[in-house]
GROMACS .gro file of C-alpha atoms in nm:
model
  423
    1MET     CA    1  -0.001   0.000   0.000
    2ASP     CA    2   0.130   0.344  -0.086
    3ALA     CA    3   0.198   0.578   0.205
    4PRO     CA    4  -0.061   0.854   0.267
    5LYS     CA    5   0.000   1.167   0.057
    6GLN     CA    6   0.208   1.422   0.246
    7PRO     CA    7   0.191   1.793   0.185
    8ASP     CA    8   0.500   1.980   0.081
    9LEU     CA    9   0.540   2.248   0.343
   10ASP     CA   10   0.813   2.435   0.155
   11ALA     CA   11   0.714   2.781   0.044
   12SER     CA   12   0.796   2.694  -0.315
   13ALA     CA   13   0.549   2.408  -0.322
   14THR     CA   14   0.275   2.435  -0.583
   15VAL     CA   15   0.096   2.100  -0.540
   16HIS     CA   16  -0.112   2.006  -0.238
   17PRO     CA   17  -0.304   1.686  -0.162
   18PHE     CA   18  -0.626   1.889  -0.174
   19ARG     CA   19  -0.530   2.013  -0.521
   20ARG     CA   20  -0.473   2.373  -0.412
   21SER     CA   21  -0.159   2.583  -0.440
   22THR     CA   22   0.001   2.665  -0.108
   23ARG     CA   23   0.161   2.994  -0.224
   24ASP     CA   24  -0.123   3.206  -0.088
   25ALA     CA   25  -0.145   3.007   0.235
   26ASP     CA   26   0.228   3.052   0.306
   27ALA     CA   27   0.173   3.419   0.386
   28ASP     CA   28  -0.047   3.317   0.680
   29GLU     CA   29   0.165   3.027   0.805
   30GLY     CA   30   0.202   3.014   1.180
   31ARG     CA   31  -0.075   3.274   1.251
   32PHE     CA   32  -0.402   3.102   1.173
   33PRO     CA   33  -0.669   3.232   1.190
   34PRO     CA   34  -0.569   3.555   1.016
   35PHE     CA   35  -0.645   3.874   1.215
   36GLU     CA   36  -0.877   4.121   1.051
   37GLY     CA   37  -0.690   4.432   0.938
   38GLN     CA   38  -0.342   4.275   0.975
   39THR     CA   39  -0.104   4.376   0.699
   40GLY     CA   40   0.264   4.346   0.635
   41GLY     CA   41   0.318   4.157   0.958
   42ALA     CA   42   0.228   4.462   1.171
   43ALA     CA   43   0.045   4.395   1.493
   44ALA     CA   44  -0.327   4.463   1.467
   45PRO     CA   45  -0.465   4.718   1.711
   46ILE     CA   46  -0.668   4.580   2.001
   47ARG     CA   47  -0.966   4.788   2.107
   48ALA     CA   48  -1.248   4.711   2.355
   49THR     CA   49  -1.587   4.710   2.180
   50PRO     CA   50  -1.874   4.882   2.363
   51PHE     CA   51  -2.185   4.671   2.428
   52VAL     CA   52  -2.500   4.810   2.271
   53LEU     CA   53  -2.824   4.648   2.386
   54ARG     CA   54  -3.038   4.560   2.086
   55ASP     CA   55  -3.379   4.407   2.044
   56PRO     CA   56  -3.329   4.039   2.140
   57ARG     CA   57  -3.561   3.942   1.855
   58SER     CA   58  -3.306   4.072   1.609
   59ILE     CA   59  -3.029   3.840   1.740
   60PRO     CA   60  -2.994   3.536   1.504
   61ARG     CA   61  -3.084   3.198   1.655
   62ARG     CA   62  -2.816   2.944   1.717
   63GLN     CA   63  -2.779   2.736   1.404
   64TRP     CA   64  -2.831   2.382   1.526
   65LEU     CA   65  -2.793   2.140   1.235
   66TYR     CA   66  -2.883   1.807   1.389
   67GLY     CA   67  -3.047   1.767   1.723
   68ARG     CA   68  -2.871   1.966   1.997
   69HIS     CA   69  -2.527   1.852   1.913
   70TYR     CA   70  -2.410   1.955   1.565
   71ILE     CA   71  -2.405   2.337   1.536
   72ARG     CA   72  -2.262   2.581   1.285
   73ARG     CA   73  -1.940   2.774   1.359
   74TYR     CA   74  -1.834   2.548   1.648
   75PRO     CA   75  -1.636   2.232   1.709
   76THR     CA   76  -1.827   1.950   1.881
   77ALA     CA   77  -1.708   1.620   2.026
   78THR     CA   78  -1.822   1.265   2.074
   79VAL     CA   79  -1.633   1.057   2.331
   80ALA     CA   80  -1.660   0.680   2.361
   81PRO     CA   81  -1.466   0.361   2.439
   82GLY     CA   82  -1.335   0.163   2.145
   83GLY     CA   83  -1.552  -0.095   1.979
   84LEU     CA   84  -1.877   0.054   2.107
   85GLY     CA   85  -2.013   0.174   1.771
   86LYS     CA   86  -1.920   0.543   1.761
   87THR     CA   87  -1.806   0.531   1.399
   88SER     CA   88  -2.124   0.350   1.299
   89LEU     CA   89  -2.322   0.617   1.481
   90ILE     CA   90  -2.135   0.896   1.306
   91LEU     CA   91  -2.194   0.743   0.964
   92VAL     CA   92  -2.569   0.688   1.019
   93GLU     CA   93  -2.596   1.049   1.142
   94ALA     CA   94  -2.407   1.160   0.830
   95LEU     CA   95  -2.658   0.972   0.615
   96ALA     CA   96  -2.947   1.128   0.804
   97MET     CA   97  -2.811   1.476   0.753
   98ALA     CA   98  -2.726   1.422   0.389
   99THR     CA   99  -3.066   1.270   0.300
  100GLY     CA  100  -3.272   1.485   0.531
  101LYS     CA  101  -3.436   1.169   0.672
  102PRO     CA  102  -3.492   1.119   1.054
  103LEU     CA  103  -3.318   0.780   1.052
  104LEU     CA  104  -3.254   0.793   1.426
  105GLY     CA  105  -3.571   0.982   1.516
  106VAL     CA  106  -3.395   1.322   1.495
  107ARG     CA  107  -3.567   1.570   1.265
  108VAL     CA  108  -3.347   1.713   0.993
  109PRO     CA  109  -3.481   2.058   0.880
  110GLU     CA  110  -3.317   2.026   0.541
  111PRO     CA  111  -3.060   1.803   0.367
  112LEU     CA  112  -2.702   1.899   0.458
  113ARG     CA  113  -2.369   1.855   0.292
  114VAL     CA  114  -2.148   1.629   0.504
  115TRP     CA  115  -1.780   1.536   0.479
  116VAL     CA  116  -1.655   1.241   0.686
  117TRP     CA  117  -1.278   1.196   0.718
  118ASN     CA  118  -1.180   0.868   0.885
  119GLY     CA  119  -0.816   0.867   0.985
  120GLU     CA  120  -0.795   0.493   1.058
  121ASP     CA  121  -1.008   0.276   0.830
  122PRO     CA  122  -0.954   0.218   0.455
  123ARG     CA  123  -1.213   0.362   0.219
  124GLU     CA  124  -1.366   0.016   0.149
  125GLU     CA  125  -1.447  -0.028   0.519
  126ILE     CA  126  -1.623   0.310   0.526
  127GLU     CA  127  -1.817   0.207   0.214
  128ARG     CA  128  -1.918  -0.124   0.377
  129ARG     CA  129  -2.067   0.054   0.678
  130LEU     CA  130  -2.251   0.309   0.466
  131ALA     CA  131  -2.381   0.040   0.227
  132ALA     CA  132  -2.516  -0.164   0.522
  133ALA     CA  133  -2.691   0.142   0.662
  134CYS     CA  134  -2.841   0.218   0.323
  135ILE     CA  135  -2.970  -0.138   0.294
  136HIS     CA  136  -3.132  -0.126   0.638
  137TYR     CA  137  -3.286   0.224   0.597
  138GLY     CA  138  -3.378   0.185   0.229
  139ILE     CA  139  -3.163   0.469   0.112
  140THR     CA  140  -3.086   0.513  -0.260
  141ALA     CA  141  -2.817   0.699  -0.446
  142ASP     CA  142  -3.078   0.957  -0.543
  143ASP     CA  143  -3.158   1.014  -0.175
  144ILE     CA  144  -2.795   1.101  -0.109
  145GLY     CA  145  -2.726   1.300  -0.426
  146ASP     CA  146  -2.397   1.487  -0.417
  147ARG     CA  147  -2.418   1.575  -0.050
  148LEU     CA  148  -2.203   1.310   0.118
  149PHE     CA  149  -1.819   1.295   0.098
  150ILE     CA  150  -1.589   1.033   0.254
  151ASP     CA  151  -1.211   1.016   0.275
  152SER     CA  152  -0.964   0.791   0.448
  153GLY     CA  153  -0.649   0.892   0.630
  154ARG     CA  154  -0.475   0.608   0.445
  155GLU     CA  155  -0.519   0.808   0.127
  156ILE     CA  156  -0.519   1.170   0.244
  157GLU     CA  157  -0.350   1.267   0.571
  158ILE     CA  158  -0.502   1.572   0.750
  159VAL     CA  159  -0.271   1.679   1.031
  160VAL     CA  160  -0.343   2.043   1.130
  161ALA     CA  161  -0.074   2.080   1.400
  162ARG     CA  162   0.265   1.924   1.482
  163LYS     CA  163   0.520   1.952   1.762
  164VAL     CA  164   0.825   2.107   1.603
  165GLY     CA  165   1.105   2.130   1.852
  166ASP     CA  166   0.951   2.276   2.173
  167ALA     CA  167   0.675   2.456   1.990
  168VAL     CA  168   0.337   2.349   1.851
  169THR     CA  169   0.309   2.464   1.495
  170VAL     CA  170  -0.020   2.494   1.307
  171MET     CA  171   0.021   2.353   0.959
  172ALA     CA  172  -0.121   2.652   0.769
  173PRO     CA  173  -0.102   2.488   0.423
  174ILE     CA  174  -0.313   2.200   0.553
  175VAL     CA  175  -0.555   2.431   0.725
  176GLU     CA  176  -0.595   2.641   0.413
  177ALA     CA  177  -0.647   2.332   0.197
  178VAL     CA  178  -0.920   2.210   0.429
  179VAL     CA  179  -1.084   2.549   0.430
  180SER     CA  180  -1.067   2.567   0.054
  181GLU     CA  181  -1.227   2.225   0.011
  182ILE     CA  182  -1.503   2.292   0.263
  183GLN     CA  183  -1.586   2.619   0.087
  184ALA     CA  184  -1.568   2.465  -0.262
  185ARG     CA  185  -1.798   2.177  -0.164
  186ARG     CA  186  -2.019   2.396   0.056
  187ILE     CA  187  -1.979   2.154   0.346
  188ASP     CA  188  -2.213   2.203   0.644
  189VAL     CA  189  -2.062   1.934   0.872
  190LEU     CA  190  -1.704   1.798   0.873
  191THR     CA  191  -1.640   1.494   1.094
  192ILE     CA  192  -1.285   1.408   1.204
  193ASP     CA  193  -1.272   1.048   1.325
  194PRO     CA  194  -1.067   0.997   1.536
  195PHE     CA  195  -0.938   1.324   1.677
  196VAL     CA  196  -0.599   1.172   1.752
  197SER     CA  197  -0.532   1.120   1.379
  198CYS     CA  198  -0.561   1.493   1.297
  199HIS     CA  199  -0.262   1.613   1.499
  200ALA     CA  200   0.093   1.520   1.596
  201VAL     CA  201   0.116   1.685   1.937
  202PRO     CA  202   0.139   1.529   2.287
  203GLU     CA  203  -0.212   1.424   2.390
  204ASN     CA  204  -0.159   1.521   2.753
  205ASP     CA  205  -0.036   1.871   2.671
  206ASN     CA  206  -0.338   2.090   2.740
  207GLY     CA  207  -0.185   2.388   2.563
  208ALA     CA  208  -0.121   2.183   2.252
  209ILE     CA  209  -0.464   2.019   2.248
  210ASP     CA  210  -0.628   2.360   2.302
  211LYS     CA  211  -0.442   2.494   2.004
  212VAL     CA  212  -0.553   2.197   1.784
  213THR     CA  213  -0.917   2.223   1.894
  214LYS     CA  214  -0.929   2.596   1.844
  215THR     CA  215  -0.775   2.552   1.500
  216TRP     CA  216  -1.076   2.342   1.412
  217GLY     CA  217  -1.297   2.602   1.574
  218GLY     CA  218  -1.137   2.865   1.352
  219ILE     CA  219  -1.212   2.649   1.044
  220GLY     CA  220  -1.574   2.615   1.155
  221GLU     CA  221  -1.599   2.993   1.200
  222ARG     CA  222  -1.438   3.072   0.862
  223CYS     CA  223  -1.648   2.815   0.677
  224ASN     CA  224  -1.974   2.857   0.865
  225CYS     CA  225  -1.980   2.482   0.937
  226CYS     CA  226  -1.969   2.237   1.226
  227VAL     CA  227  -1.656   2.034   1.294
  228GLU     CA  228  -1.732   1.711   1.483
  229LEU     CA  229  -1.431   1.556   1.664
  230VAL     CA  230  -1.459   1.188   1.755
  231HIS     CA  231  -1.239   1.087   2.044
  232HIS     CA  232  -1.153   0.786   2.264
  233VAL     CA  233  -1.180   0.759   2.641
  234ARG     CA  234  -0.880   0.687   2.864
  235LYS     CA  235  -0.828   0.350   3.021
  236ALA     CA  236  -1.100   0.279   3.284
  237ALA     CA  237  -1.008   0.307   3.649
  238SER     CA  238  -1.046   0.006   3.872
  239GLY     CA  239  -1.416  -0.065   3.919
  240GLN     CA  240  -1.525   0.198   3.664
  241THR     CA  241  -1.819   0.082   3.454
  242SER     CA  242  -1.931   0.399   3.276
  243TYR     CA  243  -1.773   0.712   3.134
  244ALA     CA  244  -1.822   1.086   3.136
  245VAL     CA  245  -1.678   1.334   2.889
  246GLU     CA  246  -1.414   1.414   3.150
  247ASP     CA  247  -1.281   1.066   3.078
  248ALA     CA  248  -1.173   1.172   2.730
  249ARG     CA  249  -0.821   1.054   2.663
  250GLY     CA  250  -0.543   1.314   2.705
  251GLY     CA  251  -0.577   1.678   2.792
  252SER     CA  252  -0.905   1.820   2.913
  253ALA     CA  253  -0.873   2.121   2.683
  254LEU     CA  254  -1.054   1.938   2.404
  255ILE     CA  255  -1.378   1.916   2.605
  256GLY     CA  256  -1.340   2.274   2.735
  257ALA     CA  257  -1.305   2.413   2.381
  258VAL     CA  258  -1.599   2.244   2.208
  259ARG     CA  259  -1.958   2.379   2.209
  260SER     CA  260  -2.121   2.044   2.265
  261ALA     CA  261  -1.975   1.716   2.395
  262ARG     CA  262  -2.151   1.386   2.435
  263VAL     CA  263  -2.043   1.051   2.572
  264LEU     CA  264  -2.148   0.699   2.469
  265ASN     CA  265  -2.184   0.424   2.729
  266VAL     CA  266  -2.266   0.056   2.677
  267MET     CA  267  -2.573  -0.078   2.852
  268SER     CA  268  -2.482  -0.188   3.207
  269PRO     CA  269  -2.587  -0.521   3.356
  270GLU     CA  270  -2.834  -0.339   3.581
  271GLU     CA  271  -2.988  -0.151   3.289
  272ALA     CA  272  -3.013  -0.478   3.094
  273GLU     CA  273  -3.198  -0.644   3.380
  274GLY     CA  274  -3.436  -0.354   3.412
  275ALA     CA  275  -3.507  -0.363   3.037
  276SER     CA  276  -3.534  -0.743   3.020
  277VAL     CA  277  -3.240  -0.754   2.777
  278PRO     CA  278  -3.045  -1.084   2.794
  279SER     CA  279  -2.697  -1.030   2.940
  280ALA     CA  280  -2.541  -1.179   2.631
  281ASP     CA  281  -2.703  -0.907   2.416
  282ARG     CA  282  -2.649  -0.599   2.631
  283ARG     CA  283  -2.336  -0.485   2.446
  284ARG     CA  284  -2.544  -0.427   2.137
  285PHE     CA  285  -2.707  -0.133   2.316
  286PHE     CA  286  -2.554   0.200   2.416
  287ARG     CA  287  -2.681   0.536   2.542
  288VAL     CA  288  -2.591   0.878   2.421
  289ASP     CA  289  -2.567   1.149   2.694
  290ASP     CA  290  -2.496   1.521   2.682
  291GLY     CA  291  -2.168   1.547   2.867
  292LYS     CA  292  -2.150   1.921   2.892
  293SER     CA  293  -2.445   1.938   3.131
  294ASN     CA  294  -2.261   1.723   3.389
  295MET     CA  295  -2.595   1.565   3.466
  296ALA     CA  296  -2.709   1.241   3.302
  297PRO     CA  297  -3.081   1.222   3.213
  298PRO     CA  298  -3.306   0.956   3.359
  299LEU     CA  299  -3.269   0.619   3.189
  300GLU     CA  300  -3.605   0.634   3.013
  301LYS     CA  301  -3.520   0.982   2.884
  302ALA     CA  302  -3.175   0.902   2.743
  303ASP     CA  303  -3.110   0.856   2.375
  304TRP     CA  304  -3.054   0.483   2.330
  305ARG     CA  305  -2.914   0.310   2.018
  306GLU     CA  306  -2.895  -0.056   1.910
  307LEU     CA  307  -2.640  -0.212   1.681
  308ILE     CA  308  -2.798  -0.466   1.445
  309SER     CA  309  -2.624  -0.688   1.197
  310ILE     CA  310  -2.687  -0.634   0.821
  311GLY     CA  311  -2.555  -0.861   0.546
  312LEU     CA  312  -2.410  -0.698   0.234
  313GLY     CA  313  -2.498  -0.985   0.000
  314ASN     CA  314  -2.136  -0.996  -0.118
  315ASP     CA  315  -2.080  -1.368  -0.056
  316THR     CA  316  -1.872  -1.559  -0.302
  317LEU     CA  317  -1.752  -1.916  -0.347
  318ASP     CA  318  -1.461  -1.820  -0.120
  319GLY     CA  319  -1.673  -1.720   0.180
  320PRO     CA  320  -1.990  -1.583   0.329
  321GLU     CA  321  -2.119  -1.221   0.298
  322ASP     CA  322  -1.990  -0.950   0.525
  323GLN     CA  323  -2.206  -0.880   0.830
  324ILE     CA  324  -2.189  -0.513   0.929
  325GLY     CA  325  -2.320  -0.340   1.240
  326VAL     CA  326  -2.574  -0.064   1.174
  327VAL     CA  327  -2.687   0.182   1.445
  328THR     CA  328  -3.062   0.203   1.492
  329PRO     CA  329  -3.289   0.393   1.734
  330TRP     CA  330  -3.403   0.204   2.040
  331THR     CA  331  -3.623   0.304   2.334
  332MET     CA  332  -3.560   0.198   2.692
  333PRO     CA  333  -3.883   0.039   2.820
  334GLY     CA  334  -4.065   0.278   3.050
  335LEU     CA  335  -4.141   0.184   3.411
  336PHE     CA  336  -4.513   0.132   3.340
  337ASP     CA  337  -4.496   0.005   2.976
  338ALA     CA  338  -4.617  -0.341   3.082
  339VAL     CA  339  -4.806  -0.244   3.400
  340GLU     CA  340  -5.186  -0.216   3.390
  341VAL     CA  341  -5.454  -0.122   3.641
  342SER     CA  342  -5.522  -0.490   3.706
  343ASP     CA  343  -5.155  -0.521   3.814
  344LEU     CA  344  -5.191  -0.243   4.066
  345ARG     CA  345  -5.500  -0.410   4.206
  346ARG     CA  346  -5.308  -0.729   4.260
  347VAL     CA  347  -5.034  -0.533   4.440
  348GLN     CA  348  -5.298  -0.367   4.665
  349THR     CA  349  -5.448  -0.708   4.747
  350THR     CA  350  -5.110  -0.849   4.838
  351ILE     CA  351  -5.024  -0.541   5.050
  352ALA     CA  352  -5.358  -0.563   5.233
  353ALA     CA  353  -5.304  -0.927   5.317
  354GLY     CA  354  -4.978  -0.875   5.505
  355GLU     CA  355  -4.759  -0.642   5.698
  356TRP     CA  356  -4.505  -0.458   5.476
  357ALA     CA  357  -4.235  -0.216   5.584
  358GLU     CA  358  -4.126   0.096   5.398
  359SER     CA  359  -3.756   0.032   5.460
  360VAL     CA  360  -3.572  -0.158   5.185
  361GLN     CA  361  -3.352  -0.307   5.457
  362ALA     CA  362  -3.643  -0.484   5.625
  363GLY     CA  363  -3.710  -0.848   5.562
  364ASN     CA  364  -4.074  -0.762   5.498
  365TRP     CA  365  -3.996  -0.468   5.265
  366ALA     CA  366  -4.304  -0.374   5.059
  367GLY     CA  367  -4.102  -0.424   4.742
  368HIS     CA  368  -4.122  -0.797   4.802
  369ALA     CA  369  -4.502  -0.774   4.796
  370ILE     CA  370  -4.487  -0.594   4.459
  371ALA     CA  371  -4.238  -0.857   4.330
  372GLU     CA  372  -4.468  -1.138   4.434
  373ALA     CA  373  -4.771  -0.977   4.270
  374LEU     CA  374  -4.595  -0.883   3.942
  375ASP     CA  375  -4.343  -1.168   3.917
  376ILE     CA  376  -4.036  -0.946   3.939
  377ASP     CA  377  -3.706  -1.088   4.060
  378ALA     CA  378  -3.624  -0.882   4.373
  379ASP     CA  379  -3.282  -1.049   4.411
  380THR     CA  380  -3.128  -0.876   4.103
  381ALA     CA  381  -3.005  -0.518   4.096
  382GLY     CA  382  -3.226  -0.436   3.802
  383GLY     CA  383  -3.530  -0.591   3.967
  384LYS     CA  384  -3.475  -0.412   4.294
  385THR     CA  385  -3.430  -0.075   4.111
  386LYS     CA  386  -3.759  -0.124   3.930
  387LEU     CA  387  -3.940  -0.221   4.256
  388LYS     CA  388  -3.814   0.090   4.430
  389ALA     CA  389  -3.936   0.306   4.141
  390LEU     CA  390  -4.279   0.141   4.135
  391LEU     CA  391  -4.320   0.181   4.509
  392LYS     CA  392  -4.216   0.542   4.500
  393THR     CA  393  -4.457   0.618   4.216
  394TRP     CA  394  -4.756   0.450   4.372
  395ILE     CA  395  -4.695   0.626   4.703
  396ALA     CA  396  -4.681   0.959   4.516
  397SER     CA  397  -5.007   0.878   4.337
  398LYS     CA  398  -5.168   0.775   4.672
  399ALA     CA  399  -5.243   0.421   4.548
  400LEU     CA  400  -5.022   0.318   4.842
  401LYS     CA  401  -4.937   0.519   5.151
  402VAL     CA  402  -4.698   0.521   5.444
  403ALA     CA  403  -4.849   0.480   5.791
  404ARG     CA  404  -4.673   0.437   6.124
  405GLN     CA  405  -4.801   0.105   6.252
  406HIS     CA  406  -4.711  -0.181   6.483
  407ASP     CA  407  -4.487  -0.438   6.308
  408ALA     CA  408  -4.559  -0.784   6.452
  409ARG     CA  409  -4.214  -0.906   6.331
  410ASN     CA  410  -4.023  -0.700   6.588
  411GLY     CA  411  -4.297  -0.565   6.812
  412ARG     CA  412  -4.219  -0.199   6.737
  413ALA     CA  413  -4.404   0.080   6.560
  414LYS     CA  414  -4.236   0.176   6.231
  415PRO     CA  415  -4.327   0.322   5.888
  416MET     CA  416  -4.539   0.062   5.706
  417ILE     CA  417  -4.690   0.054   5.360
  418VAL     CA  418  -5.068   0.022   5.343
  419VAL     CA  419  -5.329   0.048   5.069
  420GLY     CA  420  -5.427   0.397   4.977
  421GLU     CA  421  -5.694   0.489   4.720
  422PRO     CA  422  -5.839   0.174   4.558
  423ALA     CA  423  -5.735   0.119   4.194
   0.00000   0.00000   0.00000
């Protein structure tokens, strides 16, 4: 395999991997983005700008492009452990944006022009994943039109910054070539997957990572587009089972510099139990959380995705067809999805027939009565979580209530669960 095309950074170079001369870009080398009004290398004046309050209705709305993640003029980030399905997610979202179809349940106001650069996989692998998604979602070439672009880092290397000696140098010819291509193709969203492939600076150097991320932010500003940066998480700490955006590998400056950051987490054993998903299948499911809010949404409110296997039909005499994982929307079952009024009546009958304590530590905890009535396994973490939620909800709705009563098991008065308003 030929090595990736490398740009000639010499000022005399006239050929660039993006097919644009670097002569004009050389004038700006080392000082991207260019400062307005700067000429002849002279320092631009710095003046404080007075604030003038204007009619808020005249201020343009934020230009969200897809959900509340992709947004014009900003870099955004997706953080996830390896092998979870982040690249498959990115490609299905790219298809949704390019076709204008709500493939994952996210409304797309209008078809967008999307460029996906994958720094690790060969072009054929990207094509396999896109083809599988098109098969599953019934997408045709006409649906995509000329709005989707894919490139591999094995063919075209995009490295916007390098450590040169003790300094971090922005590769202005590369930056200008990317800007030129985005503008020529009228790209709305550029995805860089993974982030580590777009720079050659120390990952743990916050100053260096800040410079790289803000370089992409400058590209987004100049091109009026969104730049999505896909990044890995660091190695999990002992006992760690889930990740936050703060677990992004390397310097924290990446997360600090992006407008929106989200984190992907595989379904936990407890979540699988609560959703009645077999433990062997739980790794096919993952949740997408907004990491900038520092507050995960309730399970039934999170965005969940499922990876399903799609055959390409490319089997030959030498072997079977390729099976490719495609990301699809999935909904976490709600607490009361399978609970009816008749179930509540059975719970009330069971509660009325015994003595049930409010405390989960008690041997006669009321959750066991609910488990008996609804055939829920109270010995599993998922089952216990569901029982606690059901009990809390029915107390709030007054179907059950807490009363201080004598407990025959220990001869003391304590908070007990009794029947409230009949169902």
